[in-house]
mmCIF file of C-alpha atoms in Angstrom:
data_model
loop_
_atom_site.group_PDB
_atom_site.id
_atom_site.type_symbol
_atom_site.label_atom_id
_atom_site.label_comp_id
_atom_site.label_asym_id
_atom_site.label_seq_id
_atom_site.Cartn_x
_atom_site.Cartn_y
_atom_site.Cartn_z
ATOM 1 C CA MET A 1 197.811 -19.090 30.951
ATOM 2 C CA ASP A 2 194.994 -21.142 29.283
ATOM 3 C CA SER A 3 192.896 -19.478 26.818
ATOM 4 C CA LEU A 4 189.711 -19.725 29.371
ATOM 5 C CA ASP A 5 191.601 -17.661 31.998
ATOM 6 C CA ARG A 6 192.744 -15.270 29.323
ATOM 7 C CA GLU A 7 189.092 -14.845 28.078
ATOM 8 C CA VAL A 8 187.778 -13.960 31.661
ATOM 9 C CA LEU A 9 190.430 -11.564 32.127
ATOM 10 C CA GLU A 10 189.804 -9.827 28.702
ATOM 11 C CA HIS A 11 186.069 -9.632 29.368
ATOM 12 C CA ALA A 12 186.616 -8.446 32.840
ATOM 13 C CA ARG A 13 189.000 -5.827 31.659
ATOM 14 C CA ASP A 14 186.681 -4.587 28.861
ATOM 15 C CA TRP A 15 183.469 -4.398 31.064
ATOM 16 C CA ARG A 16 185.196 -2.389 33.647
ATOM 17 C CA ALA A 17 186.839 0.004 30.810
ATOM 18 C CA ALA A 18 183.044 0.488 29.818
ATOM 19 C CA GLY A 19 182.024 1.556 33.101
ATOM 20 C CA ARG A 20 180.215 -1.681 34.161
ATOM 21 C CA GLY A 21 180.389 -3.200 37.662
ATOM 22 C CA VAL A 22 182.893 -6.586 37.701
ATOM 23 C CA TRP A 23 183.511 -9.197 40.344
ATOM 24 C CA LEU A 24 186.073 -11.592 39.904
ATOM 25 C CA VAL A 25 185.162 -14.986 41.568
ATOM 26 C CA THR A 26 188.164 -17.583 42.458
ATOM 27 C CA VAL A 27 188.035 -20.975 43.607
ATOM 28 C CA ILE A 28 189.994 -21.030 46.903
ATOM 29 C CA GLU A 29 189.692 -24.400 48.367
ATOM 30 C CA THR A 30 187.527 -27.395 47.497
ATOM 31 C CA TRP A 31 186.662 -30.414 49.309
ATOM 32 C CA GLY A 32 185.195 -33.855 48.167
ATOM 33 C CA SER A 33 184.529 -34.165 44.372
ATOM 34 C CA ALA A 34 184.435 -30.295 43.758
ATOM 35 C CA PRO A 35 184.084 -30.054 39.731
ATOM 36 C CA ARG A 36 186.737 -27.160 39.675
ATOM 37 C CA PRO A 37 190.221 -26.926 40.942
ATOM 38 C CA PRO A 38 191.502 -24.203 43.009
ATOM 39 C CA GLY A 39 192.421 -21.056 41.053
ATOM 40 C CA ALA A 40 189.644 -21.519 38.440
ATOM 41 C CA LEU A 41 188.469 -18.097 37.576
ATOM 42 C CA LEU A 42 185.087 -16.466 36.716
ATOM 43 C CA ALA A 43 184.013 -12.639 35.862
ATOM 44 C CA LEU A 44 180.731 -11.518 36.779
ATOM 45 C CA ARG A 45 178.970 -8.316 35.542
ATOM 46 C CA ASP A 46 176.795 -6.341 37.255
ATOM 47 C CA ASP A 47 173.869 -7.332 35.219
ATOM 48 C CA GLY A 48 174.489 -10.962 35.505
ATOM 49 C CA LEU A 49 176.575 -11.935 32.317
ATOM 50 C CA VAL A 50 179.100 -14.087 33.297
ATOM 51 C CA VAL A 51 182.399 -15.699 31.606
ATOM 52 C CA GLY A 52 184.454 -18.452 33.009
ATOM 53 C CA SER A 53 183.420 -21.106 35.482
ATOM 54 C CA VAL A 54 183.753 -22.218 39.127
ATOM 55 C CA SER A 55 181.565 -25.225 39.167
ATOM 56 C CA GLY A 56 179.126 -27.194 36.919
ATOM 57 C CA GLY A 57 176.522 -24.447 36.693
ATOM 58 C CA CYS A 58 174.423 -24.069 39.610
ATOM 59 C CA VAL A 59 176.971 -22.121 41.608
ATOM 60 C CA GLU A 60 177.246 -19.615 38.780
ATOM 61 C CA ASP A 61 173.390 -19.434 38.818
ATOM 62 C CA ASP A 62 173.442 -18.462 42.465
ATOM 63 C CA LEU A 63 176.242 -15.833 42.019
ATOM 64 C CA ILE A 64 174.306 -14.230 39.194
ATOM 65 C CA HIS A 65 171.244 -14.230 41.267
ATOM 66 C CA ARG A 66 172.982 -12.531 44.169
ATOM 67 C CA VAL A 67 174.388 -9.834 41.881
ATOM 68 C CA ARG A 68 171.013 -9.257 40.368
ATOM 69 C CA THR A 69 169.016 -8.984 43.620
ATOM 70 C CA GLY A 70 171.561 -6.126 44.847
ATOM 71 C CA GLU A 71 174.207 -8.539 47.047
ATOM 72 C CA ARG A 72 177.129 -6.953 45.742
ATOM 73 C CA VAL A 73 180.440 -7.204 47.752
ATOM 74 C CA ASP A 74 182.742 -3.978 47.904
ATOM 75 C CA ARG A 75 185.819 -5.547 49.301
ATOM 76 C CA PRO A 76 187.362 -9.061 49.005
ATOM 77 C CA SER A 77 185.177 -11.752 50.693
ATOM 78 C CA LEU A 78 184.636 -15.619 50.940
ATOM 79 C CA VAL A 79 181.934 -17.616 50.302
ATOM 80 C CA VAL A 80 181.280 -21.463 50.761
ATOM 81 C CA TYR A 81 178.969 -23.739 49.021
ATOM 82 C CA GLY A 82 177.841 -27.015 49.781
ATOM 83 C CA VAL A 83 178.417 -27.169 53.650
ATOM 84 C CA SER A 84 175.744 -29.797 53.913
ATOM 85 C CA LYS A 85 174.795 -32.727 51.624
ATOM 86 C CA GLU A 86 171.704 -30.915 50.840
ATOM 87 C CA GLU A 87 173.463 -27.878 50.004
ATOM 88 C CA ALA A 88 175.998 -29.705 48.069
ATOM 89 C CA ALA A 89 173.067 -31.449 45.923
ATOM 90 C CA ARG A 90 171.143 -28.247 45.532
ATOM 91 C CA PHE A 91 174.355 -26.688 44.066
ATOM 92 C CA GLY A 92 175.328 -29.887 41.831
ATOM 93 C CA LEU A 93 178.451 -30.524 43.856
ATOM 94 C CA PRO A 94 178.855 -34.593 43.905
ATOM 95 C CA CYS A 95 179.176 -36.662 46.637
ATOM 96 C CA GLY A 96 179.222 -34.041 49.071
ATOM 97 C CA GLY A 97 181.732 -31.458 47.493
ATOM 98 C CA THR A 98 182.348 -28.163 48.653
ATOM 99 C CA LEU A 99 183.619 -25.014 47.314
ATOM 100 C CA ARG A 100 185.174 -22.265 49.082
ATOM 101 C CA LEU A 101 185.201 -19.064 46.680
ATOM 102 C CA LEU A 102 187.031 -15.658 46.760
ATOM 103 C CA GLN A 103 184.692 -12.848 45.586
ATOM 104 C CA GLU A 104 186.483 -9.472 44.579
ATOM 105 C CA PRO A 105 185.097 -6.307 43.183
ATOM 106 C CA LEU A 106 187.355 -5.249 40.225
ATOM 107 C CA LEU A 107 187.905 -1.549 41.042
ATOM 108 C CA ASP A 108 191.154 -1.125 38.840
ATOM 109 C CA ALA A 109 191.794 -3.228 35.937
ATOM 110 C CA GLY A 110 195.019 -1.903 35.210
ATOM 111 C CA TRP A 111 196.828 -4.966 36.504
ATOM 112 C CA ILE A 112 194.881 -7.174 33.997
ATOM 113 C CA GLY A 113 196.576 -5.612 31.031
ATOM 114 C CA GLN A 114 200.159 -6.033 32.770
ATOM 115 C CA VAL A 115 199.421 -9.806 33.136
ATOM 116 C CA LEU A 116 198.162 -10.242 29.547
ATOM 117 C CA GLU A 117 201.316 -8.696 28.348
ATOM 118 C CA ARG A 118 203.786 -10.348 30.469
ATOM 119 C CA THR A 119 202.211 -13.928 29.801
ATOM 120 C CA GLY A 120 202.166 -13.261 26.176
ATOM 121 C CA ARG A 121 206.067 -12.633 26.193
ATOM 122 C CA GLN A 122 205.980 -16.252 27.964
ATOM 123 C CA GLU A 123 206.449 -15.043 31.411
ATOM 124 C CA LEU A 124 205.181 -16.563 34.622
ATOM 125 C CA VAL A 125 203.165 -13.853 36.803
ATOM 126 C CA ALA A 126 201.926 -14.078 40.211
ATOM 127 C CA ARG A 127 199.301 -11.802 41.717
ATOM 128 C CA THR A 128 199.060 -11.615 45.354
ATOM 129 C CA LEU A 129 195.845 -10.398 46.924
ATOM 130 C CA ASP A 130 195.525 -9.407 50.690
ATOM 131 C CA LEU A 131 192.084 -10.014 51.896
ATOM 132 C CA ASP A 132 192.474 -7.795 54.936
ATOM 133 C CA THR A 133 193.546 -4.828 53.178
ATOM 134 C CA GLY A 134 192.473 -5.380 49.525
ATOM 135 C CA GLN A 135 195.886 -4.602 48.393
ATOM 136 C CA ALA A 136 197.365 -6.680 45.397
ATOM 137 C CA ALA A 137 200.583 -6.719 43.771
ATOM 138 C CA LEU A 138 202.201 -8.433 40.686
ATOM 139 C CA GLU A 139 205.543 -10.160 40.809
ATOM 140 C CA PRO A 140 207.527 -12.907 38.899
ATOM 141 C CA ALA A 141 206.353 -16.538 39.653
ATOM 142 C CA VAL A 142 208.282 -19.510 39.863
ATOM 143 C CA ARG A 143 207.974 -22.353 37.668
ATOM 144 C CA GLY A 144 205.729 -25.101 39.132
ATOM 145 C CA GLU A 145 204.005 -22.833 41.619
ATOM 146 C CA ALA A 146 200.413 -23.295 41.981
ATOM 147 C CA PHE A 147 197.549 -21.391 43.259
ATOM 148 C CA SER A 148 197.660 -20.970 47.297
ATOM 149 C CA PHE A 149 195.751 -19.307 49.917
ATOM 150 C CA ASP A 150 196.858 -19.314 53.430
ATOM 151 C CA GLY A 151 193.874 -17.968 55.209
ATOM 152 C CA ARG A 152 194.534 -14.149 54.377
ATOM 153 C CA LYS A 153 196.418 -13.947 51.359
ATOM 154 C CA ALA A 154 195.674 -15.401 47.969
ATOM 155 C CA ARG A 155 198.345 -16.063 45.338
ATOM 156 C CA GLN A 156 197.278 -16.594 41.631
ATOM 157 C CA VAL A 157 199.821 -17.580 39.154
ATOM 158 C CA PHE A 158 199.474 -16.792 35.462
ATOM 159 C CA GLY A 159 201.860 -18.279 33.159
ATOM 160 C CA PRO A 160 202.063 -18.548 29.351
ATOM 161 C CA ARG A 161 200.064 -21.023 27.307
ATOM 162 C CA TYR A 162 201.481 -24.547 26.423
ATOM 163 C CA ARG A 163 203.278 -24.399 22.820
ATOM 164 C CA LEU A 164 203.574 -26.976 20.077
ATOM 165 C CA LEU A 165 206.131 -26.947 17.627
ATOM 166 C CA MET A 166 205.790 -29.326 14.616
ATOM 167 C CA ILE A 167 208.495 -30.146 12.336
ATOM 168 C CA GLY A 168 206.558 -31.430 9.187
ATOM 169 C CA ALA A 169 203.429 -30.047 7.630
ATOM 170 C CA GLY A 170 201.929 -33.403 6.231
ATOM 171 C CA GLN A 171 198.530 -35.041 6.832
ATOM 172 C CA LEU A 172 199.539 -36.233 10.352
ATOM 173 C CA SER A 173 200.447 -32.597 11.253
ATOM 174 C CA ARG A 174 197.087 -31.072 9.951
ATOM 175 C CA VAL A 175 195.238 -33.673 12.356
ATOM 176 C CA LEU A 176 197.332 -33.242 15.352
ATOM 177 C CA ALA A 177 197.153 -29.337 15.076
ATOM 178 C CA GLU A 178 193.407 -29.266 15.032
ATOM 179 C CA MET A 179 193.474 -31.748 18.428
ATOM 180 C CA ALA A 180 196.404 -29.661 20.074
ATOM 181 C CA LYS A 181 194.204 -26.357 19.555
ATOM 182 C CA ALA A 182 191.191 -28.130 21.289
ATOM 183 C CA LEU A 183 193.810 -28.798 24.187
ATOM 184 C CA ASP A 184 194.592 -25.317 24.105
ATOM 185 C CA PHE A 185 198.102 -25.484 22.577
ATOM 186 C CA GLN A 186 199.407 -22.730 20.737
ATOM 187 C CA VAL A 187 200.405 -24.560 17.640
ATOM 188 C CA TYR A 188 203.474 -23.795 15.035
ATOM 189 C CA VAL A 189 204.604 -25.428 12.098
ATOM 190 C CA CYS A 190 207.905 -25.610 10.301
ATOM 191 C CA ASP A 191 208.686 -27.448 7.047
ATOM 192 C CA PRO A 192 211.143 -26.114 4.342
ATOM 193 C CA ARG A 193 209.544 -28.515 1.718
ATOM 194 C CA GLU A 194 207.791 -26.072 -0.796
ATOM 195 C CA GLU A 195 205.384 -28.837 -1.644
ATOM 196 C CA TYR A 196 204.127 -29.259 1.831
ATOM 197 C CA TYR A 197 203.958 -25.567 3.087
ATOM 198 C CA THR A 198 202.667 -23.997 -0.060
ATOM 199 C CA THR A 199 199.233 -26.163 0.634
ATOM 200 C CA LEU A 200 199.267 -25.636 4.493
ATOM 201 C CA ALA A 201 196.154 -23.671 5.533
ATOM 202 C CA ILE A 202 195.056 -24.235 9.210
ATOM 203 C CA PRO A 203 193.344 -21.462 11.184
ATOM 204 C CA ASP A 204 195.289 -20.127 14.121
ATOM 205 C CA VAL A 205 198.485 -22.124 13.463
ATOM 206 C CA CYS A 206 201.485 -20.233 12.988
ATOM 207 C CA TRP A 207 203.768 -20.978 9.984
ATOM 208 C CA LEU A 208 207.690 -20.433 10.797
ATOM 209 C CA PRO A 209 209.531 -20.502 7.473
ATOM 210 C CA GLY A 210 213.288 -21.781 7.539
ATOM 211 C CA MET A 211 215.425 -24.912 8.212
ATOM 212 C CA PRO A 212 214.386 -26.769 11.328
ATOM 213 C CA ASP A 213 217.459 -26.180 13.455
ATOM 214 C CA ASP A 214 217.564 -22.508 12.849
ATOM 215 C CA VAL A 215 213.636 -22.388 13.693
ATOM 216 C CA VAL A 216 214.227 -24.335 17.121
ATOM 217 C CA VAL A 217 216.782 -21.856 18.462
ATOM 218 C CA GLU A 218 214.834 -18.674 17.136
ATOM 219 C CA PHE A 219 211.635 -20.234 18.834
ATOM 220 C CA LYS A 220 213.482 -20.346 22.150
ATOM 221 C CA PRO A 221 211.697 -23.367 23.646
ATOM 222 C CA ASP A 222 210.836 -23.325 27.221
ATOM 223 C CA ALA A 223 209.237 -25.493 29.927
ATOM 224 C CA ASN A 224 205.881 -25.061 28.345
ATOM 225 C CA THR A 225 206.966 -26.063 24.874
ATOM 226 C CA ALA A 226 206.520 -29.506 23.191
ATOM 227 C CA ILE A 227 208.584 -30.293 19.787
ATOM 228 C CA VAL A 228 207.635 -33.153 17.765
ATOM 229 C CA ALA A 229 209.725 -34.285 14.345
ATOM 230 C CA LEU A 230 207.004 -35.710 12.172
ATOM 231 C CA THR A 231 208.733 -35.647 8.499
ATOM 232 C CA HIS A 232 209.938 -38.942 8.382
ATOM 233 C CA ASP A 233 213.155 -37.312 6.810
ATOM 234 C CA PRO A 234 216.032 -37.922 8.915
ATOM 235 C CA LYS A 235 217.655 -34.757 7.452
ATOM 236 C CA LEU A 236 214.944 -32.496 8.732
ATOM 237 C CA ASP A 237 214.042 -34.151 11.892
ATOM 238 C CA ASP A 238 217.554 -34.878 13.179
ATOM 239 C CA MET A 239 218.475 -31.164 12.479
ATOM 240 C CA ALA A 240 215.262 -30.067 14.769
ATOM 241 C CA LEU A 241 216.200 -32.751 17.420
ATOM 242 C CA LEU A 242 219.757 -31.490 17.892
ATOM 243 C CA GLU A 243 218.547 -28.372 19.091
ATOM 244 C CA ALA A 244 215.365 -29.354 20.609
ATOM 245 C CA LEU A 245 217.175 -31.823 22.905
ATOM 246 C CA LYS A 246 219.544 -29.243 24.415
ATOM 247 C CA SER A 247 216.326 -27.009 25.076
ATOM 248 C CA PRO A 248 214.244 -26.959 28.181
ATOM 249 C CA ALA A 249 211.195 -28.278 26.213
ATOM 250 C CA PHE A 250 209.157 -30.627 28.359
ATOM 251 C CA TYR A 251 208.462 -32.991 25.822
ATOM 252 C CA ILE A 252 210.585 -34.022 22.479
ATOM 253 C CA GLY A 253 209.507 -36.615 20.060
ATOM 254 C CA ALA A 254 210.052 -38.294 16.960
ATOM 255 C CA LEU A 255 207.983 -40.277 14.423
ATOM 256 C CA GLY A 256 209.367 -43.594 13.427
ATOM 257 C CA SER A 257 209.544 -47.177 14.485
ATOM 258 C CA ARG A 258 211.435 -48.484 17.327
ATOM 259 C CA ARG A 259 214.419 -49.811 14.805
ATOM 260 C CA ASN A 260 214.445 -46.046 13.041
ATOM 261 C CA ASN A 261 214.544 -44.494 16.541
ATOM 262 C CA GLU A 262 217.338 -46.614 17.698
ATOM 263 C CA ALA A 263 219.434 -45.562 14.358
ATOM 264 C CA ARG A 264 218.437 -41.845 15.274
ATOM 265 C CA ARG A 265 219.736 -42.061 18.539
ATOM 266 C CA GLU A 266 223.077 -43.455 17.238
ATOM 267 C CA ARG A 267 223.050 -40.703 14.692
ATOM 268 C CA LEU A 268 222.591 -38.065 17.476
ATOM 269 C CA ALA A 269 225.424 -39.534 19.530
ATOM 270 C CA MET A 270 227.873 -38.345 16.998
ATOM 271 C CA PHE A 271 226.908 -34.961 17.603
ATOM 272 C CA ASP A 272 227.363 -32.621 20.769
ATOM 273 C CA LEU A 273 224.542 -34.301 22.741
ATOM 274 C CA SER A 274 225.060 -35.770 25.968
ATOM 275 C CA ALA A 275 223.616 -39.580 26.967
ATOM 276 C CA ASP A 276 221.132 -37.672 29.283
ATOM 277 C CA GLU A 277 220.033 -35.124 26.477
ATOM 278 C CA ILE A 278 219.524 -38.268 23.944
ATOM 279 C CA ALA A 279 217.311 -40.149 26.535
ATOM 280 C CA ARG A 280 214.791 -37.179 26.682
ATOM 281 C CA LEU A 281 213.564 -38.176 23.317
ATOM 282 C CA HIS A 282 210.238 -39.705 22.944
ATOM 283 C CA GLY A 283 210.664 -42.321 20.125
ATOM 284 C CA PRO A 284 208.874 -44.208 19.015
ATOM 285 C CA ILE A 285 206.321 -41.114 19.652
ATOM 286 C CA GLY A 286 203.153 -41.576 21.467
ATOM 287 C CA LEU A 287 201.253 -43.876 23.631
ATOM 288 C CA HIS A 288 200.716 -47.464 22.403
ATOM 289 C CA ILE A 289 197.040 -47.539 21.278
ATOM 290 C CA GLY A 290 197.378 -49.584 18.122
ATOM 291 C CA SER A 291 196.977 -46.504 16.390
ATOM 292 C CA HIS A 292 197.182 -46.576 12.561
ATOM 293 C CA THR A 293 195.126 -43.766 10.745
ATOM 294 C CA PRO A 294 196.510 -40.056 11.029
ATOM 295 C CA ALA A 295 193.857 -39.370 13.658
ATOM 296 C CA GLU A 296 194.562 -42.226 15.699
ATOM 297 C CA ILE A 297 198.282 -41.589 15.688
ATOM 298 C CA ALA A 298 197.572 -38.018 16.587
ATOM 299 C CA VAL A 299 195.559 -39.153 19.590
ATOM 300 C CA ALA A 300 198.489 -41.460 20.713
ATOM 301 C CA ILE A 301 201.133 -38.430 20.487
ATOM 302 C CA LEU A 302 198.943 -35.885 22.502
ATOM 303 C CA ALA A 303 197.849 -38.535 24.971
ATOM 304 C CA GLU A 304 201.713 -39.017 25.797
ATOM 305 C CA ILE A 305 202.317 -35.241 25.699
ATOM 306 C CA VAL A 306 199.538 -34.544 28.163
ATOM 307 C CA SER A 307 200.595 -37.259 30.141
ATOM 308 C CA VAL A 308 204.223 -35.664 30.526
ATOM 309 C CA LYS A 309 202.877 -32.311 30.727
ATOM 310 C CA ASN A 310 200.611 -33.499 33.859
ATOM 311 C CA GLY A 311 203.414 -35.304 35.532
ATOM 312 C CA VAL A 312 201.868 -38.816 34.818
ATOM 313 C CA ALA A 313 204.394 -41.485 33.557
ATOM 314 C CA PRO A 314 203.643 -42.628 30.255
ATOM 315 C CA THR A 315 203.481 -46.316 30.756
ATOM 316 C CA GLN A 316 201.550 -47.486 27.772
ATOM 317 C CA LYS A 317 204.432 -47.895 25.549
ATOM 318 C CA LYS A 318 205.052 -50.247 22.644
ATOM 319 C CA ALA A 319 206.322 -53.688 23.746
ATOM 320 C CA VAL A 320 209.201 -55.124 21.658
ATOM 321 C CA GLN A 321 207.135 -57.631 19.931
ATOM 322 C CA ALA A 322 204.959 -55.216 18.768
ATOM 323 C CA ASP A 323 207.445 -53.279 16.347
ATOM 324 C CA SER A 324 205.883 -54.253 13.329
ATOM 325 C CA ARG A 325 202.674 -52.153 14.262
ATOM 326 C CA SER A 326 201.987 -48.607 13.628
ATOM 327 C CA PRO A 327 205.198 -46.760 13.674
ATOM 328 C CA ALA A 328 203.855 -43.800 15.451
ATOM 329 C CA ALA A 329 202.165 -45.300 18.474
ATOM 330 C CA GLY A 330 204.871 -45.614 21.108
#
């Protein structure tokens, strides 16, 4: 679950606990160039205070106006914006876009605490709401499952945030950490070298002490985890990769030139890794964008991580003749 959804749920829970009227609004369906995808979430308080987003802003303004003027639904119901081109233009929906929203009064916020607790344990949770009865239930979700609505039941999936584990606490790691946080990754750093970790001070980044192989095992990488080896020290990077490549992590990359990464693959083949596991390694790491500075290399790395996360083939890879360029931009 990304930080925006968590923020929406936390505010909704706290507002309800304080005795305020609260409504959850969820994007059910979109047509055309609607700005927010199905499952996007918003919480609306009885005085018009809002957190989250279901559009570019104009739809939110109308929802606030409805609540402030007394139009407050007492059971789950649907509302559609942008049926005509005129309405689409009025509500800022480009190219005749249309939004179908679910409005739900938050009568009991107990389920929110359960969702936050379970996703905090890296679990996937689904909440199914029956619009006819207003009854809702929580149950385990399956990875890859998305928001769905069949006309009667809406099923919203809440999952753990994506995590990035960096092996190495050098300058590149510092820049990469800040950019990854902006993309809503939970960021962790491991580097047993005292001269690096003693000066590490990045807000909201978790330091994991220990040797890289032990840290990767204890970290329990899952399908929401990316692992990058950035020390340029084979003894440290390879230790982490030996465990990472056997894990379900969705992305595993290593810094270094094409030649160095071929040598790394030969070393890894000497251990208990299969050819398929070694083939999972992204090395050289990152997309080829001609990067040279730490910030440019970080952009290249994150671009590749995001492309893999989103199921888009990372095709902008380094050509063989470009091997003399940046060691990180793959």
